[in-house]
């Protein structure tokens, strides 16, 4: 396997750990083992192996890709995989469509928004799923200690920071507010990098934030903020596919054998992580540069081998109800066999 950085890691990513208190931004960390080649296409494979390139946002949900590589699953399935580390999720879809990337990583809501807009993309493999129970949730609504906001319905008329508009946290938050009798259209959601959220909350520039791991655990450990609600546990059924791998519809249709090999290797990686999550935590340290003491305590999603179609459809239906989609989307129609 070859690794390179496709997009310069100057913007903060989920693995940018705010080591000096979590208030400031900071540059994104280039993953260990990466070289500086930018935009390198996958070169010739080993023997008869099919060469593919995977664009990966370096967050825990997608680290089974690294495990599939390090355990030899890709090689055993007949694939020569180049991992391109991406610090800008917005660049993944264009790179998949123009063939620079074979497959890309994404959360389910942005994927569904793309489908709604007519972008020819198809989901090829399940990545990670929502955990069961609030105590295992990997994201939460945070407010300053002593805030008069005690529930998500109290966010009406307030400013809430999410990592990006129409992102998984934004979509889930809108659904939860609506489910509990509030009006998400009365909440001012603003886009903000995860590393900047704690400082903005402490300084009063926002009224609440919705960080994911590892930022949630870091923020709560500081003692200045508190959680008023988990993000996913009260919205989506346990095991809902919330992140996935996708390719261009044309490539998926033209190359079913490559898709099948990729699916098989990732399924083996997810099975391994499900059996021993320490494998994933160690990968966060080795490939993500995460301090061991952080990797050992962050909450992890669930790693399943197949799409949770029913949960994904519920997510799509909720997105239509809350205005993120303009028309109904049949999830089963945009999943590879």
CSV table of N, CA and C in Angstrom, one decimal, residues 174-280:
chain,number,residue,atom,x,y,z
A,174,UNK,N,-31.2,18.6,14.3
A,174,UNK,CA,-32.5,19.1,13.8
A,174,UNK,C,-33.6,18.1,14.1
A,175,UNK,N,-33.3,16.8,13.8
A,175,UNK,CA,-34.3,15.7,14.1
A,175,UNK,C,-34.6,15.6,15.6
A,176,UNK,N,-33.6,15.7,16.4
A,176,UNK,CA,-33.9,15.5,17.8
A,176,UNK,C,-34.7,16.7,18.4
A,177,UNK,N,-34.3,17.9,17.9
A,177,UNK,CA,-35.1,19.1,18.4
A,177,UNK,C,-36.6,19.0,18.0
A,178,UNK,N,-36.8,18.5,16.7
A,178,UNK,CA,-38.2,18.4,16.2
A,178,UNK,C,-38.9,17.3,17.0
A,179,UNK,N,-38.2,16.1,17.2
A,179,UNK,CA,-38.8,15.0,18.0
A,179,UNK,C,-39.3,15.4,19.4
A,180,UNK,N,-38.5,16.4,20.0
A,180,UNK,CA,-38.8,16.8,21.4
A,180,UNK,C,-39.8,18.0,21.4
A,181,UNK,N,-40.3,18.3,20.3
A,181,UNK,CA,-41.3,19.4,20.3
A,181,UNK,C,-40.8,20.8,20.0
A,182,UNK,N,-39.6,20.9,19.6
A,182,UNK,CA,-39.0,22.2,19.3
A,182,UNK,C,-39.1,22.4,17.8
A,183,UNK,N,-38.6,23.6,17.4
A,183,UNK,CA,-38.6,24.0,16.0
A,183,UNK,C,-37.1,24.2,15.6
A,184,UNK,N,-36.5,23.3,14.8
A,184,UNK,CA,-35.1,23.5,14.5
A,184,UNK,C,-34.8,24.7,13.6
A,185,UNK,N,-35.9,25.2,12.9
A,185,UNK,CA,-35.7,26.4,12.0
A,185,UNK,C,-35.5,27.6,12.9
A,186,UNK,N,-35.8,27.6,14.2
A,186,UNK,CA,-35.6,28.7,15.0
A,186,UNK,C,-34.2,28.7,15.7
A,187,UNK,N,-33.4,27.7,15.4
A,187,UNK,CA,-32.1,27.5,16.0
A,187,UNK,C,-31.1,28.0,14.9
A,188,UNK,N,-30.2,28.9,15.3
A,188,UNK,CA,-29.2,29.4,14.4
A,188,UNK,C,-28.0,28.4,14.4
A,189,UNK,N,-27.9,27.5,13.4
A,189,UNK,CA,-26.7,26.7,13.3
A,189,UNK,C,-25.6,27.4,12.6
A,190,UNK,N,-24.4,27.3,13.1
A,190,UNK,CA,-23.3,27.9,12.4
A,190,UNK,C,-22.2,26.9,12.3
A,191,UNK,N,-21.5,27.0,11.1
A,191,UNK,CA,-20.4,26.0,10.9
A,191,UNK,C,-19.1,26.5,11.6
A,192,UNK,N,-18.4,25.5,12.2
A,192,UNK,CA,-17.2,25.8,12.9
A,192,UNK,C,-16.4,24.5,13.0
A,193,UNK,N,-15.1,24.6,12.8
A,193,UNK,CA,-14.2,23.4,13.0
A,193,UNK,C,-14.3,22.9,14.4
A,194,UNK,N,-14.3,21.6,14.6
A,194,UNK,CA,-14.4,21.0,15.9
A,194,UNK,C,-13.4,21.5,16.9
A,195,UNK,N,-12.1,21.7,16.5
A,195,UNK,CA,-11.1,22.2,17.5
A,195,UNK,C,-11.5,23.6,18.0
A,196,UNK,N,-12.3,24.4,17.3
A,196,UNK,CA,-12.6,25.8,17.7
A,196,UNK,C,-13.8,25.9,18.6
A,197,UNK,N,-14.5,24.8,18.8
A,197,UNK,CA,-15.8,24.9,19.4
A,197,UNK,C,-15.7,25.2,20.9
A,198,UNK,N,-14.8,24.5,21.6
A,198,UNK,CA,-14.8,24.7,23.0
A,198,UNK,C,-14.4,26.2,23.4
A,199,UNK,N,-13.5,26.7,22.7
A,199,UNK,CA,-13.1,28.1,22.9
A,199,UNK,C,-14.3,29.1,22.7
A,200,UNK,N,-15.0,28.8,21.6
A,200,UNK,CA,-16.2,29.6,21.2
A,200,UNK,C,-17.3,29.5,22.3
A,201,UNK,N,-17.4,28.4,22.8
A,201,UNK,CA,-18.4,28.2,23.9
A,201,UNK,C,-18.0,28.9,25.2
A,202,UNK,N,-16.8,28.7,25.6
A,202,UNK,CA,-16.3,29.3,26.8
A,202,UNK,C,-16.3,30.9,26.7
A,203,UNK,N,-16.1,31.4,25.5
A,203,UNK,CA,-16.1,32.8,25.3
A,203,UNK,C,-17.4,33.4,25.0
A,204,UNK,N,-18.5,32.6,25.0
A,204,UNK,CA,-19.8,33.1,24.7
A,204,UNK,C,-20.1,33.4,23.3
A,205,UNK,N,-19.3,33.0,22.4
A,205,UNK,CA,-19.6,33.3,21.0
A,205,UNK,C,-20.7,32.4,20.4
A,206,UNK,N,-20.9,31.3,21.0
A,206,UNK,CA,-22.0,30.4,20.7
A,206,UNK,C,-22.7,30.0,22.0
A,207,UNK,N,-23.9,29.5,21.9
A,207,UNK,CA,-24.6,29.1,23.1
A,207,UNK,C,-24.5,27.6,23.4
A,208,UNK,N,-24.2,26.9,22.4
A,208,UNK,CA,-24.0,25.4,22.5
A,208,UNK,C,-23.2,24.9,21.3
A,209,UNK,N,-22.6,23.8,21.6
A,209,UNK,CA,-21.8,23.1,20.5
A,209,UNK,C,-22.1,21.7,20.4
A,210,UNK,N,-21.8,21.1,19.3
A,210,UNK,CA,-22.1,19.6,19.1
A,210,UNK,C,-20.8,19.0,18.6
A,211,UNK,N,-19.8,18.7,19.5
A,211,UNK,CA,-18.6,18.1,19.1
A,211,UNK,C,-18.8,16.6,19.1
A,212,UNK,N,-17.9,15.9,18.3
A,212,UNK,CA,-17.9,14.5,18.3
A,212,UNK,C,-16.6,14.1,18.9
A,213,UNK,N,-16.3,12.8,19.0
A,213,UNK,CA,-15.1,12.3,19.6
A,213,UNK,C,-13.9,12.6,18.7
A,214,UNK,N,-12.7,12.9,19.2
A,214,UNK,CA,-12.4,12.9,20.6
A,214,UNK,C,-12.6,14.2,21.3
A,215,UNK,N,-13.2,15.2,20.6
A,215,UNK,CA,-13.4,16.5,21.2
A,215,UNK,C,-14.4,16.6,22.3
A,216,UNK,N,-15.5,15.7,22.2
A,216,UNK,CA,-16.5,15.6,23.2
A,216,UNK,C,-15.8,15.3,24.6
A,217,UNK,N,-15.1,14.2,24.6
A,217,UNK,CA,-14.4,13.7,25.8
A,217,UNK,C,-13.4,14.7,26.3
A,218,UNK,N,-12.7,15.4,25.5
A,218,UNK,CA,-11.7,16.4,25.9
A,218,UNK,C,-12.4,17.6,26.5
A,219,UNK,N,-13.5,18.0,25.9
A,219,UNK,CA,-14.2,19.2,26.4
A,219,UNK,C,-14.8,18.9,27.8
A,220,UNK,N,-15.5,17.7,27.9
A,220,UNK,CA,-16.1,17.4,29.2
A,220,UNK,C,-15.0,17.2,30.3
A,221,UNK,N,-13.9,16.7,29.9
A,221,UNK,CA,-12.8,16.5,30.9
A,221,UNK,C,-12.3,17.8,31.5
A,222,UNK,N,-12.5,18.9,30.8
A,222,UNK,CA,-12.0,20.2,31.2
A,222,UNK,C,-12.8,20.8,32.4
A,223,UNK,N,-14.1,20.3,32.5
A,223,UNK,CA,-14.9,20.7,33.6
A,223,UNK,C,-15.6,22.0,33.5
A,224,UNK,N,-15.5,22.7,32.4
A,224,UNK,CA,-16.2,24.0,32.2
A,224,UNK,C,-17.5,23.9,31.4
A,225,UNK,N,-17.8,22.7,30.8
A,225,UNK,CA,-19.0,22.5,30.1
A,225,UNK,C,-19.7,21.3,30.5
A,226,UNK,N,-20.9,21.1,30.1
A,226,UNK,CA,-21.7,19.9,30.5
A,226,UNK,C,-22.6,19.5,29.3
A,227,UNK,N,-22.9,18.3,29.2
A,227,UNK,CA,-23.8,17.8,28.2
A,227,UNK,C,-25.3,17.9,28.6
A,228,UNK,N,-26.1,18.4,27.7
A,228,UNK,CA,-27.5,18.4,28.0
A,228,UNK,C,-28.3,17.3,27.3
A,229,UNK,N,-27.7,16.7,26.3
A,229,UNK,CA,-28.3,15.6,25.6
A,229,UNK,C,-27.3,14.9,24.7
A,230,UNK,N,-27.4,13.5,24.6
A,230,UNK,CA,-26.6,12.8,23.6
A,230,UNK,C,-27.2,13.2,22.2
A,231,UNK,N,-26.4,13.0,21.2
A,231,UNK,CA,-26.8,13.4,19.9
A,231,UNK,C,-27.6,12.3,19.1
A,232,UNK,N,-27.0,11.1,19.0
A,232,UNK,CA,-27.6,10.1,18.2
A,232,UNK,C,-28.5,9.2,18.9
A,233,UNK,N,-28.3,8.9,20.2
A,233,UNK,CA,-29.0,7.8,20.9
A,233,UNK,C,-30.5,8.0,20.9
A,234,UNK,N,-31.0,9.3,21.0
A,234,UNK,CA,-32.4,9.5,21.0
A,234,UNK,C,-33.0,9.8,19.7
A,235,UNK,N,-32.2,9.7,18.6
A,235,UNK,CA,-32.7,10.0,17.3
A,235,UNK,C,-32.8,8.7,16.4
A,236,UNK,N,-31.6,8.0,16.3
A,236,UNK,CA,-31.5,6.9,15.4
A,236,UNK,C,-31.5,5.6,16.2
A,237,UNK,N,-32.0,4.6,15.6
A,237,UNK,CA,-31.9,3.2,16.1
A,237,UNK,C,-30.5,2.8,16.3
A,238,UNK,N,-30.2,2.0,17.3
A,238,UNK,CA,-28.8,1.5,17.5
A,238,UNK,C,-28.4,0.7,16.2
A,239,UNK,N,-27.2,0.9,15.8
A,239,UNK,CA,-26.7,0.2,14.7
A,239,UNK,C,-27.0,0.8,13.3
A,240,UNK,N,-27.5,2.1,13.3
A,240,UNK,CA,-27.8,2.8,12.1
A,240,UNK,C,-26.5,3.1,11.4
A,241,UNK,N,-26.4,2.9,10.1
A,241,UNK,CA,-25.2,3.2,9.3
A,241,UNK,C,-25.1,4.8,9.3
A,242,UNK,N,-24.1,5.3,9.9
A,242,UNK,CA,-24.0,6.8,9.9
A,242,UNK,C,-22.7,7.2,9.1
A,243,UNK,N,-21.9,6.3,8.7
A,243,UNK,CA,-20.8,6.6,7.8
A,243,UNK,C,-20.6,5.5,6.8
A,244,UNK,N,-20.1,5.8,5.6
A,244,UNK,CA,-20.0,4.7,4.6
A,244,UNK,C,-18.9,5.1,3.6
A,245,UNK,N,-18.7,4.1,2.7
A,245,UNK,CA,-17.8,4.3,1.6
A,245,UNK,C,-18.6,4.3,0.3
A,246,UNK,N,-18.2,5.1,-0.6
A,246,UNK,CA,-19.0,5.3,-1.9
A,246,UNK,C,-18.0,5.4,-3.1
A,247,UNK,N,-18.6,5.1,-4.2
A,247,UNK,CA,-17.9,5.3,-5.5
A,247,UNK,C,-18.8,5.9,-6.5
A,248,UNK,N,-18.3,6.2,-7.7
A,248,UNK,CA,-19.2,6.8,-8.8
A,248,UNK,C,-20.1,5.6,-9.2
A,249,UNK,N,-21.3,5.9,-9.6
A,249,UNK,CA,-22.2,4.9,-10.0
A,249,UNK,C,-21.7,4.2,-11.3
A,250,UNK,N,-21.1,4.9,-12.2
A,250,UNK,CA,-20.5,4.3,-13.4
A,250,UNK,C,-19.5,3.3,-13.0
A,251,UNK,N,-18.5,3.7,-12.2
A,251,UNK,CA,-17.5,2.7,-11.8
A,251,UNK,C,-18.1,1.5,-11.1
A,252,UNK,N,-19.0,1.7,-10.2
A,252,UNK,CA,-19.6,0.6,-9.5
A,252,UNK,C,-20.3,-0.4,-10.5
A,253,UNK,N,-21.0,0.2,-11.5
A,253,UNK,CA,-21.7,-0.7,-12.5
A,253,UNK,C,-20.7,-1.4,-13.4
A,254,UNK,N,-19.6,-0.7,-13.7
A,254,UNK,CA,-18.6,-1.3,-14.6
A,254,UNK,C,-17.6,-2.3,-14.0
A,255,UNK,N,-17.5,-2.2,-12.7
A,255,UNK,CA,-16.4,-3.0,-12.0
A,255,UNK,C,-17.0,-3.7,-10.8
A,256,UNK,N,-17.9,-4.6,-11.0
A,256,UNK,CA,-18.5,-5.3,-9.8
A,256,UNK,C,-17.6,-6.2,-9.0
A,257,UNK,N,-16.6,-6.7,-9.7
A,257,UNK,CA,-15.6,-7.6,-9.0
A,257,UNK,C,-14.7,-6.8,-8.1
A,258,UNK,N,-14.3,-5.6,-8.5
A,258,UNK,CA,-13.5,-4.8,-7.6
A,258,UNK,C,-14.3,-4.3,-6.4
A,259,UNK,N,-15.5,-4.0,-6.7
A,259,UNK,CA,-16.4,-3.6,-5.6
A,259,UNK,C,-16.6,-4.7,-4.6
A,260,UNK,N,-16.8,-5.9,-5.1
A,260,UNK,CA,-16.9,-7.1,-4.2
A,260,UNK,C,-15.7,-7.4,-3.4
A,261,UNK,N,-14.5,-7.2,-4.0
A,261,UNK,CA,-13.3,-7.4,-3.3
A,261,UNK,C,-13.1,-6.4,-2.2
A,262,UNK,N,-13.4,-5.1,-2.5
A,262,UNK,CA,-13.3,-4.1,-1.5
A,262,UNK,C,-14.3,-4.3,-0.3
A,263,UNK,N,-15.5,-4.7,-0.7
A,263,UNK,CA,-16.5,-5.0,0.4
A,263,UNK,C,-16.0,-6.1,1.3
A,264,UNK,N,-15.5,-7.1,0.7
A,264,UNK,CA,-15.0,-8.3,1.5
A,264,UNK,C,-13.9,-7.9,2.4
A,265,UNK,N,-12.9,-7.2,1.9
A,265,UNK,CA,-11.8,-6.8,2.8
A,265,UNK,C,-12.3,-5.9,4.0
A,266,UNK,N,-13.1,-4.9,3.7
A,266,UNK,CA,-13.6,-4.1,4.7
A,266,UNK,C,-14.5,-4.8,5.7
A,267,UNK,N,-15.3,-5.7,5.2
A,267,UNK,CA,-16.1,-6.5,6.2
A,267,UNK,C,-15.2,-7.3,7.1
A,268,UNK,N,-14.1,-7.9,6.6
A,268,UNK,CA,-13.2,-8.6,7.5
A,268,UNK,C,-12.6,-7.7,8.5
A,269,UNK,N,-12.2,-6.4,8.1
A,269,UNK,CA,-11.7,-5.5,9.1
A,269,UNK,C,-12.7,-5.1,10.1
A,270,UNK,N,-13.9,-4.9,9.7
A,270,UNK,CA,-15.0,-4.5,10.7
A,270,UNK,C,-15.2,-5.6,11.7
A,271,UNK,N,-15.2,-6.9,11.2
A,271,UNK,CA,-15.4,-8.0,12.0
A,271,UNK,C,-14.3,-8.1,13.1
A,272,UNK,N,-13.1,-7.8,12.6
A,272,UNK,CA,-11.9,-7.8,13.6
A,272,UNK,C,-12.1,-6.8,14.6
A,273,UNK,N,-12.5,-5.6,14.3
A,273,UNK,CA,-12.7,-4.5,15.2
A,273,UNK,C,-13.8,-4.8,16.2
A,274,UNK,N,-14.9,-5.4,15.7
A,274,UNK,CA,-16.0,-5.8,16.5
A,274,UNK,C,-15.6,-6.8,17.6
A,275,UNK,N,-14.6,-7.7,17.2
A,275,UNK,CA,-14.1,-8.7,18.2
A,275,UNK,C,-13.1,-8.1,19.2
A,276,UNK,N,-12.3,-7.1,18.7
A,276,UNK,CA,-11.3,-6.5,19.6
A,276,UNK,C,-11.1,-5.1,19.2
A,277,UNK,N,-11.8,-4.2,20.0
A,277,UNK,CA,-11.7,-2.8,19.6
A,277,UNK,C,-10.4,-2.1,19.9
A,278,UNK,N,-9.5,-2.8,20.7
A,278,UNK,CA,-8.2,-2.3,20.9
A,278,UNK,C,-7.4,-2.2,19.6
A,279,UNK,N,-7.7,-3.0,18.6
A,279,UNK,CA,-7.1,-3.0,17.3
A,279,UNK,C,-7.3,-1.6,16.7
A,280,UNK,N,-8.5,-1.1,16.8
A,280,UNK,CA,-8.9,0.2,16.3
A,280,UNK,C,-8.2,1.3,17.1
